[in-house]
Amino acid sequence: MSSPAETQSEDCGDKKDAEESQSTTEEVRPKSKYPTFGQKPGGSDFLMKRLQKGQKYFDSGDYNMAKAKKSKQLPASPPDRSVVTGDHIPTPKDLPQRRPSLVTSKLVG
Amino acid sequence: MAGAGGGANDVQWCFSQVKGAIDDDVAEADIISTVEFNHSGELLATGDKGGRVVIFQQDIENKSQAQCRSEYNVYSTFQSHEPEFDYLKSLEIEEKINKIRWLPQKNAAQFLLSTNDKTIKLWKISERDKRPEGYNLKEEDGRYRDASTITTLRVPVFRPMDLMVEASPRRIFANAHTYHINSISVNSDNETYLSADDLRINLWHLEITDRSFNIVDIKPANMEELTEVITAAEFHPLQCNTFVYSSSKGTIRLCDMRASALCDKHSKLFEEPEDPSNRSFFSEIISSISDVKFSHSGRYMMTRDYLSVKIWDLNMENRPVETYQVHEYLRSKLCSLYENDCIFDKFECCWNGNDSVVMTGSYNNFFRMLERGQRRDMTLEASRECSKPRQVLKPRRVCAGGKRKKDEISVDSLDFNKKILHTAWHPEENIIAVATTNNLYIFQEKVN
């Protein structure tokens, strides 16, 4: 295993003569930015964040709305003002079309 | 073909194929999240963030020739997982395929396990190349014949048809993981497999979906005391009772299922004492192991942490037998890499067929070939600029500091958005699959 001293750039503080000042810089910069880092037991903030990966939604309705917006199912234009709400009973063909669930991967062909 | 390996520097690698879109605007769904050859190397599967699996098949027409160029063409593609919503936690469950593992082939069909964060599925991929024709009651297009027009009886016969490859989900293993699944591994007994999440590992039988055994549980009684998580797990390739799991603190535990039903107590603990001269603010983060892989022989295992690859002899727990620096020039840049989250990137690693060379990815679409016996290493790049047919890849060099030589690239010019996290090596031949963000590159050994 090549020792760290062999392959460092000027920034790394492994050379003995520059060790003092450079290693302090290396430590000071992150420490001043993240003062409480490593103080909590086991850095558990990281681990907690890692355990709860994924975007949180208020409820399933919120999730479905967000998903629908992403696939642009919601009509972009405002509803036709001449149509009075409740004027007619909607039929399946009036509803927005479901987007095809399989969009082929670009690795194919 | 000449035995896989035979020296990283003896082998010259050539571009063979690239799959995927050329444009830079990458849709999230197209991000490749896993790559895996099957046991014969004839099939190559990829999974992506959109929950899709694409399987390529090696063109075997030319295999009879001594020095052949094989090509991988699309064999099958299907939607493995869809996004879901966890109602209890109000969290989205991503459809991203975290891992694919092939089962050894037992009959004409192929089987693979694919998993997202919560659910594992067993897929059967089968070929259909003939169909029955000549029904009495139906026309060829399926319409029913008018009974009064039927005057004779005939026996339907099978006629050849264009090959159709069908993928169907045969088992769905769900609701066994509270946390996010990071690994699956098929046992050498061919009947069971394990799935590991951040805190627990479960053992499944391939035929049984409504039950699984918990074999490792590192969840503390008080979550405030949580100090490490499971990052990867794998069954031993030959001993069906042995598996290992790695942690975010840089340790690997080997467990023997014969010892007890719950393997919380390890049989072996592999940990290297920290080098005090390398101690830094980020020491613990970069010691987190992102991948663990047994050698084909079962004698060694390889671990990948942020800056290095280590090879461990299963008979020696106190230190690795070999350590290779992947990109040591990044050690002085750790603060910036923490700020842009790159320090949390999970690189995988793989062995070649005869365990003589290991490969892992890096940034700027570079990947590293580390040759064990000769202690030689090579850095190559997967890029469209080196994608002319059979073009030999030129080794790349990164200049850590000081004067940059011609053909070298300086550390500050590296593109940290171009990361190679997933690579795979054909089990027998010198053919490698390297995944960039949304493209799959296939490289082969140069044949003269």
Coordinates of N, CA, C and O in Angstrom, one line a residue, chain B residues 226-318:
Chain B
L226 N -27.9 4.5 18.3 CA -27.5 3.9 17.0 C -26.1 4.5 16.5 O -25.9 5.7 16.5
T227 N -25.2 3.6 16.3 CA -23.9 4.0 15.9 C -23.5 3.6 14.5 O -22.6 4.2 13.9
E228 N -24.1 2.5 14.0 CA -23.7 2.0 12.7 C -24.8 1.3 12.0 O -25.8 0.9 12.7
V229 N -24.8 1.3 10.7 CA -25.8 0.6 9.9 C -25.2 -0.5 9.0 O -24.0 -0.4 8.7
I230 N -26.0 -1.4 8.5 CA -25.5 -2.4 7.6 C -25.4 -1.8 6.2 O -26.4 -1.1 5.8
T231 N -24.4 -1.9 5.5 CA -24.2 -1.3 4.2 C -24.3 -2.3 3.1 O -24.7 -2.0 1.9
A232 N -23.9 -3.6 3.3 CA -23.9 -4.6 2.2 C -23.8 -6.0 2.9 O -23.3 -6.1 4.0
A233 N -24.3 -7.0 2.2 CA -24.3 -8.4 2.7 C -24.2 -9.3 1.6 O -24.7 -9.1 0.5
E234 N -23.5 -10.5 1.8 CA -23.4 -11.5 0.7 C -23.2 -12.8 1.3 O -22.5 -13.0 2.3
F235 N -23.7 -13.8 0.7 CA -23.5 -15.2 1.1 C -22.1 -15.7 0.5 O -21.7 -15.2 -0.5
H236 N -21.5 -16.6 1.3 CA -20.3 -17.2 0.8 C -20.6 -18.0 -0.5 O -21.7 -18.6 -0.6
P237 N -19.7 -18.0 -1.5 CA -20.1 -18.6 -2.8 C -20.1 -20.2 -2.7 O -20.7 -20.8 -3.6
L238 N -19.5 -20.7 -1.7 CA -19.5 -22.2 -1.6 C -20.1 -22.8 -0.3 O -20.7 -23.8 -0.3
Q239 N -19.9 -22.1 0.8 CA -20.4 -22.6 2.1 C -21.8 -22.0 2.3 O -21.9 -20.8 2.6
C240 N -22.8 -22.8 2.3 CA -24.1 -22.3 2.4 C -24.5 -21.8 3.8 O -25.6 -21.2 4.0
N241 N -23.6 -22.0 4.8 CA -23.9 -21.6 6.1 C -23.3 -20.2 6.5 O -23.6 -19.6 7.5
T242 N -22.5 -19.7 5.6 CA -21.7 -18.5 5.9 C -22.1 -17.3 5.1 O -22.4 -17.4 3.9
F243 N -22.2 -16.1 5.8 CA -22.4 -14.9 5.0 C -21.7 -13.8 5.7 O -21.2 -14.0 6.9
V244 N -21.5 -12.7 5.0 CA -20.8 -11.5 5.7 C -21.7 -10.3 5.5 O -22.5 -10.2 4.6
Y245 N -21.5 -9.4 6.4 CA -22.2 -8.1 6.2 C -21.2 -7.0 6.6 O -20.4 -7.1 7.6
S246 N -21.2 -5.9 5.9 CA -20.3 -4.7 6.2 C -21.1 -3.6 6.8 O -22.3 -3.6 6.8
S247 N -20.4 -2.7 7.5 CA -21.1 -1.6 8.2 C -20.5 -0.3 7.8 O -19.5 -0.1 7.1
S248 N -21.2 0.8 8.2 CA -20.9 2.1 7.9 C -19.7 2.6 8.7 O -19.1 3.7 8.5
K249 N -19.2 1.7 9.6 CA -18.0 2.1 10.4 C -16.8 1.3 9.9 O -15.7 1.3 10.5
G250 N -16.9 0.7 8.8 CA -15.7 0.1 8.2 C -15.4 -1.3 8.7 O -14.3 -1.8 8.4
T251 N -16.4 -2.0 9.3 CA -16.1 -3.4 9.8 C -16.9 -4.4 9.0 O -17.9 -4.0 8.3
I252 N -16.4 -5.6 8.9 CA -17.1 -6.7 8.3 C -17.3 -7.8 9.3 O -16.3 -8.2 9.9
R253 N -18.5 -8.3 9.3 CA -18.7 -9.4 10.2 C -19.1 -10.6 9.4 O -19.9 -10.6 8.5
L254 N -18.5 -11.7 9.8 CA -18.8 -13.0 9.1 C -19.6 -13.8 10.1 O -19.3 -13.9 11.3
C255 N -20.7 -14.4 9.6 CA -21.6 -15.1 10.5 C -21.8 -16.5 10.0 O -21.8 -16.8 8.8
D256 N -22.0 -17.4 10.9 CA -22.2 -18.8 10.6 C -23.6 -19.2 11.1 O -23.9 -19.1 12.3
M257 N -24.5 -19.6 10.2 CA -25.9 -19.8 10.5 C -26.0 -21.1 11.3 O -27.1 -21.4 11.9
R258 N -25.0 -21.9 11.4 CA -25.1 -23.1 12.2 C -24.9 -22.8 13.7 O -25.3 -23.6 14.5
A259 N -24.3 -21.7 14.0 CA -24.0 -21.3 15.4 C -25.3 -21.0 16.2 O -25.5 -21.5 17.3
S260 N -26.2 -20.3 15.5 CA -27.5 -20.0 16.2 C -28.4 -19.4 15.2 O -28.1 -19.1 14.1
A261 N -29.7 -19.4 15.6 CA -30.7 -18.9 14.7 C -30.6 -17.5 14.4 O -30.7 -17.0 13.3
L262 N -30.3 -16.7 15.4 CA -30.1 -15.3 15.3 C -28.6 -15.0 15.3 O -27.9 -15.3 16.3
C263 N -28.1 -14.5 14.2 CA -26.6 -14.3 14.1 C -26.2 -12.9 14.5 O -25.3 -12.3 13.8
D264 N -26.7 -12.4 15.6 CA -26.2 -11.1 16.0 C -24.8 -11.1 16.5 O -24.1 -10.2 16.4
K265 N -24.4 -12.3 17.0 CA -23.0 -12.5 17.5 C -22.2 -13.0 16.3 O -22.6 -14.1 15.8
H266 N -21.2 -12.3 15.9 CA -20.5 -12.7 14.7 C -19.5 -13.8 15.0 O -19.1 -14.0 16.2
S267 N -19.1 -14.5 14.0 CA -18.1 -15.6 14.1 C -16.7 -14.9 13.9 O -15.7 -15.3 14.6
K268 N -16.6 -14.0 13.0 CA -15.4 -13.3 12.8 C -15.7 -11.8 12.6 O -16.7 -11.4 12.0
L269 N -14.8 -11.0 13.1 CA -14.9 -9.5 12.9 C -13.7 -9.0 12.2 O -12.6 -9.1 12.7
F270 N -13.9 -8.5 11.0 CA -12.7 -8.0 10.2 C -12.7 -6.5 10.4 O -13.6 -5.8 10.0
E271 N -11.6 -6.0 10.9 CA -11.5 -4.5 11.1 C -10.0 -4.2 11.1 O -9.2 -4.8 11.7
E272 N -9.7 -3.1 10.4 CA -8.3 -2.7 10.3 C -8.1 -1.5 11.3 O -8.9 -0.6 11.2
P273 N -7.2 -1.6 12.2 CA -7.0 -0.4 13.0 C -6.7 0.8 12.2 O -6.0 0.7 11.2
E274 N -7.2 2.0 12.7 CA -7.0 3.2 11.9 C -5.6 3.7 11.9 O -4.9 3.6 12.9
D275 N -5.1 4.1 10.7 CA -3.8 4.7 10.6 C -3.9 6.1 11.2 O -4.5 7.0 10.6
P276 N -3.2 6.4 12.3 CA -3.3 7.7 12.9 C -2.8 8.8 12.1 O -3.3 10.0 12.2
S277 N -1.9 8.6 11.1 CA -1.5 9.7 10.3 C -2.5 10.1 9.3 O -2.5 11.1 8.7
N278 N -3.5 9.3 9.1 CA -4.6 9.6 8.1 C -5.8 10.1 8.8 O -6.8 10.3 8.1
R279 N -5.8 10.2 10.1 CA -7.0 10.6 10.8 C -7.4 12.0 10.4 O -6.7 12.9 10.3
S280 N -8.7 12.1 10.1 CA -9.2 13.5 9.8 C -10.7 13.6 10.3 O -11.2 12.6 10.8
F281 N -11.2 14.7 10.1 CA -12.6 15.0 10.4 C -13.5 14.0 9.8 O -14.6 13.7 10.3
F282 N -13.2 13.6 8.6 CA -14.1 12.7 7.8 C -13.7 11.2 7.9 O -14.3 10.5 7.1
S283 N -12.8 10.9 8.7 CA -12.3 9.5 8.8 C -13.4 8.5 8.8 O -13.4 7.5 8.1
E284 N -14.4 8.7 9.7 CA -15.4 7.7 9.9 C -16.3 7.6 8.6 O -16.6 6.5 8.2
I285 N -16.6 8.8 8.0 CA -17.5 8.7 6.9 C -16.8 7.9 5.7 O -17.4 7.1 5.0
I286 N -15.5 8.2 5.5 CA -14.9 7.6 4.4 C -14.5 6.1 4.7 O -14.1 5.4 3.7
S287 N -14.6 5.7 5.9 CA -14.4 4.3 6.2 C -15.6 3.4 6.0 O -15.5 2.2 5.9
S288 N -16.7 4.1 5.8 CA -18.0 3.3 5.5 C -17.8 2.4 4.3 O -17.4 2.9 3.2
I289 N -18.1 1.2 4.4 CA -17.9 0.2 3.3 C -19.2 0.3 2.4 O -20.3 0.1 2.9
S290 N -18.9 0.5 1.1 CA -20.1 0.6 0.2 C -20.4 -0.7 -0.5 O -21.5 -0.9 -1.0
D291 N -19.4 -1.6 -0.5 CA -19.7 -2.9 -1.2 C -18.8 -4.0 -0.6 O -17.6 -3.7 -0.2
V292 N -19.3 -5.2 -0.6 CA -18.4 -6.3 -0.1 C -18.7 -7.5 -1.1 O -19.8 -7.7 -1.5
K293 N -17.6 -8.1 -1.6 CA -17.8 -9.2 -2.6 C -16.8 -10.3 -2.3 O -15.6 -10.0 -2.2
F294 N -17.3 -11.5 -2.2 CA -16.4 -12.6 -2.1 C -15.7 -12.9 -3.4 O -16.2 -12.6 -4.5
S295 N -14.5 -13.4 -3.3 CA -13.8 -13.9 -4.5 C -14.5 -15.2 -5.0 O -15.2 -15.8 -4.2
H296 N -14.3 -15.5 -6.2 CA -14.9 -16.7 -6.7 C -14.5 -17.9 -6.0 O -15.2 -18.9 -5.8
S297 N -13.2 -17.9 -5.5 CA -12.7 -19.1 -4.8 C -13.3 -19.2 -3.4 O -13.3 -20.3 -2.8
G298 N -13.8 -18.1 -2.9 CA -14.3 -18.1 -1.5 C -13.3 -18.0 -0.4 O -13.6 -17.9 0.7
R299 N -12.1 -17.8 -0.8 CA -11.0 -17.7 0.2 C -10.8 -16.2 0.6 O -10.4 -15.9 1.7
Y300 N -11.1 -15.3 -0.3 CA -11.0 -13.9 0.0 C -12.3 -13.1 -0.1 O -13.2 -13.6 -0.7
M301 N -12.3 -11.9 0.4 CA -13.4 -11.0 0.1 C -12.8 -9.6 -0.1 O -11.7 -9.2 0.4
M302 N -13.5 -8.8 -0.9 CA -13.0 -7.5 -1.2 C -14.0 -6.5 -0.6 O -15.3 -6.7 -0.7
T303 N -13.5 -5.4 -0.1 CA -14.4 -4.3 0.4 C -14.0 -3.0 -0.3 O -12.9 -2.8 -0.6
R304 N -15.0 -2.2 -0.5 CA -14.8 -0.8 -1.1 C -15.2 0.2 -0.1 O -16.4 0.2 0.3
D305 N -14.3 1.1 0.2 CA -14.7 2.3 1.0 C -14.5 3.5 0.1 O -14.1 3.3 -1.1
Y306 N -14.6 4.7 0.6 CA -14.6 5.8 -0.3 C -13.4 6.0 -1.1 O -13.4 6.3 -2.3
L307 N -12.2 5.7 -0.5 CA -11.0 6.0 -1.2 C -10.2 4.7 -1.6 O -9.2 4.8 -2.3
S308 N -10.6 3.6 -1.0 CA -9.7 2.4 -1.3 C -10.5 1.1 -1.5 O -11.7 1.0 -1.2
V309 N -9.8 0.1 -2.0 CA -10.3 -1.2 -2.1 C -9.4 -2.1 -1.3 O -8.2 -2.0 -1.3
K310 N -10.0 -2.9 -0.4 CA -9.2 -3.8 0.4 C -9.6 -5.3 0.2 O -10.7 -5.6 0.0
I311 N -8.5 -6.1 0.2 CA -8.8 -7.5 0.0 C -8.4 -8.2 1.3 O -7.3 -8.0 1.9
W312 N -9.3 -9.0 1.8 CA -9.2 -9.6 3.1 C -9.1 -11.2 2.9 O -9.8 -11.7 2.1
D313 N -8.2 -11.8 3.7 CA -8.2 -13.2 3.7 C -9.1 -13.6 4.8 O -9.0 -13.1 5.9
L314 N -10.0 -14.5 4.5 CA -11.0 -14.9 5.6 C -10.4 -15.5 6.8 O -11.0 -15.5 7.9
N315 N -9.1 -15.9 6.7 CA -8.4 -16.4 7.9 C -7.7 -15.4 8.7 O -7.2 -15.7 9.7
M316 N -7.8 -14.1 8.3 CA -7.1 -13.1 9.0 C -8.0 -11.9 9.3 O -8.3 -11.2 8.3
E317 N -8.3 -11.7 10.5 CA -9.3 -10.6 10.8 C -8.7 -9.3 11.1 O -9.4 -8.3 11.1
N318 N -7.4 -9.2 11.5 CA -7.0 -7.9 12.0 C -6.6 -6.9 11.0 O -6.4 -5.8 11.3

